[in-house]
mmCIF file of C-alpha atoms in Angstrom:
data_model
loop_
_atom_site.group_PDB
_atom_site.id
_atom_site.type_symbol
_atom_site.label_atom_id
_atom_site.label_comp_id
_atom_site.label_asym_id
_atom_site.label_seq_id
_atom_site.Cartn_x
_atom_site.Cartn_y
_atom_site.Cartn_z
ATOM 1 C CA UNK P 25 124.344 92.208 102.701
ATOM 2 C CA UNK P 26 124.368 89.396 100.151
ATOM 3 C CA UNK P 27 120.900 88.237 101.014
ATOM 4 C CA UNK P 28 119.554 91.351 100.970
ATOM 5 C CA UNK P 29 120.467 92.104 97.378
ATOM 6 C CA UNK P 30 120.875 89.148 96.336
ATOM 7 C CA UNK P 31 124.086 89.973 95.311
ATOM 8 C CA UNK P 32 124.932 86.274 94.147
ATOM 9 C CA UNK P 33 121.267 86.006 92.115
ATOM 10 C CA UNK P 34 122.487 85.443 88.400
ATOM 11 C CA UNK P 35 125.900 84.002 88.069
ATOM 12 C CA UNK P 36 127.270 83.225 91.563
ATOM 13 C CA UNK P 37 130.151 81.641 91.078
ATOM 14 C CA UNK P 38 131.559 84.558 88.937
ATOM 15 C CA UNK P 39 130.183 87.559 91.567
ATOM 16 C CA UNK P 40 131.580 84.980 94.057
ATOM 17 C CA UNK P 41 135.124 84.651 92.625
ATOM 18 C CA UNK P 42 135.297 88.780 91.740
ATOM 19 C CA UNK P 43 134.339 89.305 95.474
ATOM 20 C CA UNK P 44 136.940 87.036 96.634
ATOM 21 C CA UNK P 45 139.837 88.264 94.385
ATOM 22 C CA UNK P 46 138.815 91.708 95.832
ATOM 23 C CA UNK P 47 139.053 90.845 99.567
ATOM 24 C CA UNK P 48 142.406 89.248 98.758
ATOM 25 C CA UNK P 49 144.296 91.912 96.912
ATOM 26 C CA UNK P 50 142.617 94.531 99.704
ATOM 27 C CA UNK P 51 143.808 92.027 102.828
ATOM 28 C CA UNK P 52 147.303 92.527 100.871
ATOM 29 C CA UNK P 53 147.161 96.396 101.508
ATOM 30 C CA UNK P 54 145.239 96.273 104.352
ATOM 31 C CA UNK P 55 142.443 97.838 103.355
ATOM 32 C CA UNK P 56 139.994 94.946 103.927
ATOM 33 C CA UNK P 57 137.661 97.419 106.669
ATOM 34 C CA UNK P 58 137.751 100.127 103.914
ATOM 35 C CA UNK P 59 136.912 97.963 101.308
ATOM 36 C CA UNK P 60 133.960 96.391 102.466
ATOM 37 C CA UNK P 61 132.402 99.551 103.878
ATOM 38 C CA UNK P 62 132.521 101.092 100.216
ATOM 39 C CA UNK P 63 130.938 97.975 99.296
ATOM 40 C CA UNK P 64 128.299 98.530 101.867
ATOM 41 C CA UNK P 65 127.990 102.053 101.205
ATOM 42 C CA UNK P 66 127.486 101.260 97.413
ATOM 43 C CA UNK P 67 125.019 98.854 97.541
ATOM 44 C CA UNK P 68 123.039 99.669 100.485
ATOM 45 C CA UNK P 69 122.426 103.183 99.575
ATOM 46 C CA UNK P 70 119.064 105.114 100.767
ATOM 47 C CA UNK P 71 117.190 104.539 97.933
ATOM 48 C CA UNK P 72 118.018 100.324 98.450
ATOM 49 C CA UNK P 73 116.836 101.574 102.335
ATOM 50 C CA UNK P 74 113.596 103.370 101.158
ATOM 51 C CA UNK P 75 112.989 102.010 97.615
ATOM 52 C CA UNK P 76 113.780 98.698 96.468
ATOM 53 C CA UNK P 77 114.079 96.676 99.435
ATOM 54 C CA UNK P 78 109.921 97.696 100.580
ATOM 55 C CA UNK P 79 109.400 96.445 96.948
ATOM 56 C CA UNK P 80 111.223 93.479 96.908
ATOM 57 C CA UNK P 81 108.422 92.761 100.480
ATOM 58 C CA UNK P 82 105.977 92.899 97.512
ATOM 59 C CA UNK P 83 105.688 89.100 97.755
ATOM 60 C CA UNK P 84 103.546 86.073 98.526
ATOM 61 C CA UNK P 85 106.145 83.751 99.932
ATOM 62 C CA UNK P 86 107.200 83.535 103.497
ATOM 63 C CA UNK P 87 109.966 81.628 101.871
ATOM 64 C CA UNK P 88 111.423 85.175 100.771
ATOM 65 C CA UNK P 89 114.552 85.769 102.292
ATOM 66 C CA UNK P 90 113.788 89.483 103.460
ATOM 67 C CA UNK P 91 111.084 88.157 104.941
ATOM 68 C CA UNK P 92 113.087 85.679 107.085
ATOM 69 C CA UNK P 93 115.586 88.664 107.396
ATOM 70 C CA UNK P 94 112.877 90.816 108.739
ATOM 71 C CA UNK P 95 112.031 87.640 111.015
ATOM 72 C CA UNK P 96 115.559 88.070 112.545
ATOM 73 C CA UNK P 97 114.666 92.077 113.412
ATOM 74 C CA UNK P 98 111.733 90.511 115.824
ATOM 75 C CA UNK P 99 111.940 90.130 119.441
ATOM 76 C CA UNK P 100 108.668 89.435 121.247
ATOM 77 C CA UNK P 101 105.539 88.452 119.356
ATOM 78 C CA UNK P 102 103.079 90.697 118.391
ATOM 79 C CA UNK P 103 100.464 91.173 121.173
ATOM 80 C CA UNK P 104 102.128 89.603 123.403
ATOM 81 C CA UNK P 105 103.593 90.340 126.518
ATOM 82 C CA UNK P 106 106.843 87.984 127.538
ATOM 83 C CA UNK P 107 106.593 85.523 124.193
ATOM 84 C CA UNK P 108 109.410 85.770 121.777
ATOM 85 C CA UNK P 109 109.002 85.801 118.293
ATOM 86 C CA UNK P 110 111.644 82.841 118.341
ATOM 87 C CA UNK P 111 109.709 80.441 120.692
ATOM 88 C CA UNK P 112 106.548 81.749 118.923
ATOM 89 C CA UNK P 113 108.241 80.080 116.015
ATOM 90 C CA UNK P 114 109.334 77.047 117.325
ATOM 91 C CA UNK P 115 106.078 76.222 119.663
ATOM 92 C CA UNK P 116 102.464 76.855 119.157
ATOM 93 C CA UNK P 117 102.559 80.463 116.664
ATOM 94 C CA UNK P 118 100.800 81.127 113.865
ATOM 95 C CA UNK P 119 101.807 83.180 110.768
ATOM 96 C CA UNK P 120 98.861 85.691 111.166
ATOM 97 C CA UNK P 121 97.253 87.802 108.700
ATOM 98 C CA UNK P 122 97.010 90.878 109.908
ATOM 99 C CA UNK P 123 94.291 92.010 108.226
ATOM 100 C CA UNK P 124 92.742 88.015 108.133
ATOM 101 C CA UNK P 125 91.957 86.208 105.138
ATOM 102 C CA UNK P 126 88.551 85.627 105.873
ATOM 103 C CA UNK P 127 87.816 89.189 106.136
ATOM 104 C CA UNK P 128 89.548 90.208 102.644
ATOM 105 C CA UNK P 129 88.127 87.299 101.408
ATOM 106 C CA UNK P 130 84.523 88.370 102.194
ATOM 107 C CA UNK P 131 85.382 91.997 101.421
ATOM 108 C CA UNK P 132 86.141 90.848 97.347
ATOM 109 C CA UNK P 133 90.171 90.447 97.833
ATOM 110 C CA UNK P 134 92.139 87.752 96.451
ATOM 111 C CA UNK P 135 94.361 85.174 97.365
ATOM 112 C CA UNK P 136 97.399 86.964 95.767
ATOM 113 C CA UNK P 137 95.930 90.329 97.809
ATOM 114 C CA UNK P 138 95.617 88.882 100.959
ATOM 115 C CA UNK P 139 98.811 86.374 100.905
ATOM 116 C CA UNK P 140 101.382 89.276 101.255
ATOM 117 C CA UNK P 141 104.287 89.158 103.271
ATOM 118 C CA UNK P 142 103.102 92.345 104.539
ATOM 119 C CA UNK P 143 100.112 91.625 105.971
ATOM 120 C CA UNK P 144 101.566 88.169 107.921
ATOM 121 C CA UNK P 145 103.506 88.098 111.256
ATOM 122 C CA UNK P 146 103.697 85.677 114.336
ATOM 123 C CA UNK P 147 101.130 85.870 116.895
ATOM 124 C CA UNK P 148 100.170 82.961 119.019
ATOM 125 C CA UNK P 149 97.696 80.371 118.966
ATOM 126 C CA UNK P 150 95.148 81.196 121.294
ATOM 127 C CA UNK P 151 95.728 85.408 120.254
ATOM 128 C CA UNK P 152 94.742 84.538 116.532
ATOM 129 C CA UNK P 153 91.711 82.455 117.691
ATOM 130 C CA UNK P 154 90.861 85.413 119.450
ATOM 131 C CA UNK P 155 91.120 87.666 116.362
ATOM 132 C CA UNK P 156 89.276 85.183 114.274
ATOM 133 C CA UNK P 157 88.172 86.567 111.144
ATOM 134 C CA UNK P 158 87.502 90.582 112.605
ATOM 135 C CA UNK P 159 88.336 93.762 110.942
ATOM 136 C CA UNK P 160 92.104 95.117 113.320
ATOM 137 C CA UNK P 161 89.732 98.015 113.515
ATOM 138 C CA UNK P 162 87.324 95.861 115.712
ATOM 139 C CA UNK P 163 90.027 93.365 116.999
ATOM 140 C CA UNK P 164 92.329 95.687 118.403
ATOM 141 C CA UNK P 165 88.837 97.649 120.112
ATOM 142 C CA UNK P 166 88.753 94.195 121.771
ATOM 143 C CA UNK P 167 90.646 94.720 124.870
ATOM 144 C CA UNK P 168 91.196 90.862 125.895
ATOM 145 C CA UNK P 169 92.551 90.555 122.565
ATOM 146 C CA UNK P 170 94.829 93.650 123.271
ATOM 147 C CA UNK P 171 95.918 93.316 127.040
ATOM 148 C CA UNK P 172 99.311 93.275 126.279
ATOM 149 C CA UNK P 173 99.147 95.627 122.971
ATOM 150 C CA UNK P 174 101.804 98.634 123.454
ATOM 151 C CA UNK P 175 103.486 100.943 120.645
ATOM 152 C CA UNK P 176 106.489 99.433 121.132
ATOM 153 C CA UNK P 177 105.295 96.006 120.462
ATOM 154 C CA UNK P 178 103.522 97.879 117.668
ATOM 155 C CA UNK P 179 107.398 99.302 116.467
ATOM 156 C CA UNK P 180 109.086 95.856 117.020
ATOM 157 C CA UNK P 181 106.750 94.231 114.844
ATOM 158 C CA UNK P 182 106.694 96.972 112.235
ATOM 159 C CA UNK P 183 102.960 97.232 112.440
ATOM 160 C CA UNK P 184 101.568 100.989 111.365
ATOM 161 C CA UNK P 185 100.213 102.910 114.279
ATOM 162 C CA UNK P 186 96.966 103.468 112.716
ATOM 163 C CA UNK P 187 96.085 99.784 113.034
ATOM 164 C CA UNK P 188 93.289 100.346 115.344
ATOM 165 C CA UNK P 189 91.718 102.588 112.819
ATOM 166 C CA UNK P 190 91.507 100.164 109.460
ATOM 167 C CA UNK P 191 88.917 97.968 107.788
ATOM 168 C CA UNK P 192 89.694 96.732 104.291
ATOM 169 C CA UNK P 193 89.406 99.864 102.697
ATOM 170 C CA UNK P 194 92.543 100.528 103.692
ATOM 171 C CA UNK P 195 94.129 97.614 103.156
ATOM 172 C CA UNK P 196 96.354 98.990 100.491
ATOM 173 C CA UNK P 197 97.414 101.691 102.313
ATOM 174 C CA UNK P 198 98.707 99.619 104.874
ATOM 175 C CA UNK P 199 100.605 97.166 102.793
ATOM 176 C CA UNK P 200 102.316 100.123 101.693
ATOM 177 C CA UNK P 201 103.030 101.593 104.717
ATOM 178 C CA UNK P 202 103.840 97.897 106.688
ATOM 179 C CA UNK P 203 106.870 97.025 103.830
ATOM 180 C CA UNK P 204 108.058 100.608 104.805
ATOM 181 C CA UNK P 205 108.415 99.538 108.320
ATOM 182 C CA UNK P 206 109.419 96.418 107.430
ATOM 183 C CA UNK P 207 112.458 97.683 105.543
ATOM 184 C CA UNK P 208 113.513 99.957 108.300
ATOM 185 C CA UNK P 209 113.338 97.310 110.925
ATOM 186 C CA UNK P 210 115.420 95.398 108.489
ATOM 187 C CA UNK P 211 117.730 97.940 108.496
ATOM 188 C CA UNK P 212 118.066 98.677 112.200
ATOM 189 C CA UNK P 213 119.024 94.903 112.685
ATOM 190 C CA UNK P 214 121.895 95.463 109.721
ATOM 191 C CA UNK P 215 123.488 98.530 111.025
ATOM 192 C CA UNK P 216 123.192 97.364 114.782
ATOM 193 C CA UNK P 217 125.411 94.319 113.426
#
């Protein structure tokens, strides 16, 4: 919960110490499982669920911990059949853009437009060679490209079922609709904790 509202952000050590003298005098009454799902309830409301956390996604950096967060919520890798997002990571992946650079690039987007945490996740090697520089509209029509494509990869990877239908014009529609999905995979991986 702390990362994902960065509950220590400004002054640490004194949101740090309050927490601690909390749990403390709550262990005492034994009300520590009480007490920390208030504080869960308080803090990760719906509106953190639907609201602030897709616009704290509204970011460049895949340093950003909701985006390493959101990393954690991933299984297999997108368009892939038996490669995990994790071994993806560690071997031969790729952050992918989604909708890739190239293509923004040539369609008048800049670097701060096309550089969203939204529009990246982990694909292989070889899959974003395949992709190269192509509209998803025309990549995911490309059914060597796709062979292991399935909604579910689609859900895991909190990619926006209309995929197969954009070209840059809606670009901004999708960013939109991918930090939505982002948050709520986000969210399934909290509450399944």
């Amino acid at each position: 919960m702390t990362a994902l509202t960065k509950r220590y952000g400004s002054s640490p050590e004194t949101g740090f110490d309050k927490d601690l003298r909390l749990i403390a005098e709550n262990n005492e009454k034994n009300h520590l499982a009480e007490f920390f799902k208030e504080t869960i309830a308080q803090n990760l409301t719906e509106k953190f669920w639907t609201l602030t956390l897709p616009e704290n996604l509204f970011a460049q950096t895949t340093q950003l911990t909701n985006w390493r967060i959101f990393q954690m919520s991933q299984i297999h890798a997108w368009l892939e059949k038996d490669k995990f997002t994790a071994d993806t990571i560690k071997e031969q992946g790729n952050i992918h853009h989604i909708f890739p650079k190239a293509y923004l690039r040539k369609n008048g987007f800049k670097q701060s437009e096309y550089n969203q945490v939204a529009n990246y996740v982990w694909i292989t090697q070889p899959r974003n060679l395949q992709i190269g520089d192509r509209a998803p509209k025309d990549y995911m029509a490309d059914m060597e490209t796709t062979k292991y494509h399935s909604a579910e990869n689609d859900q895991a990877n909190a990619i926006p079922a209309d995929l197969n239908k954009f070209d840059f014009h809606q670009y901004n529609q999708f960013l939109i609709e991918r930090r939505n999905l982002m948050a709520q995979n986000i969210r399934s991986l909290f509450e399944s904790l």
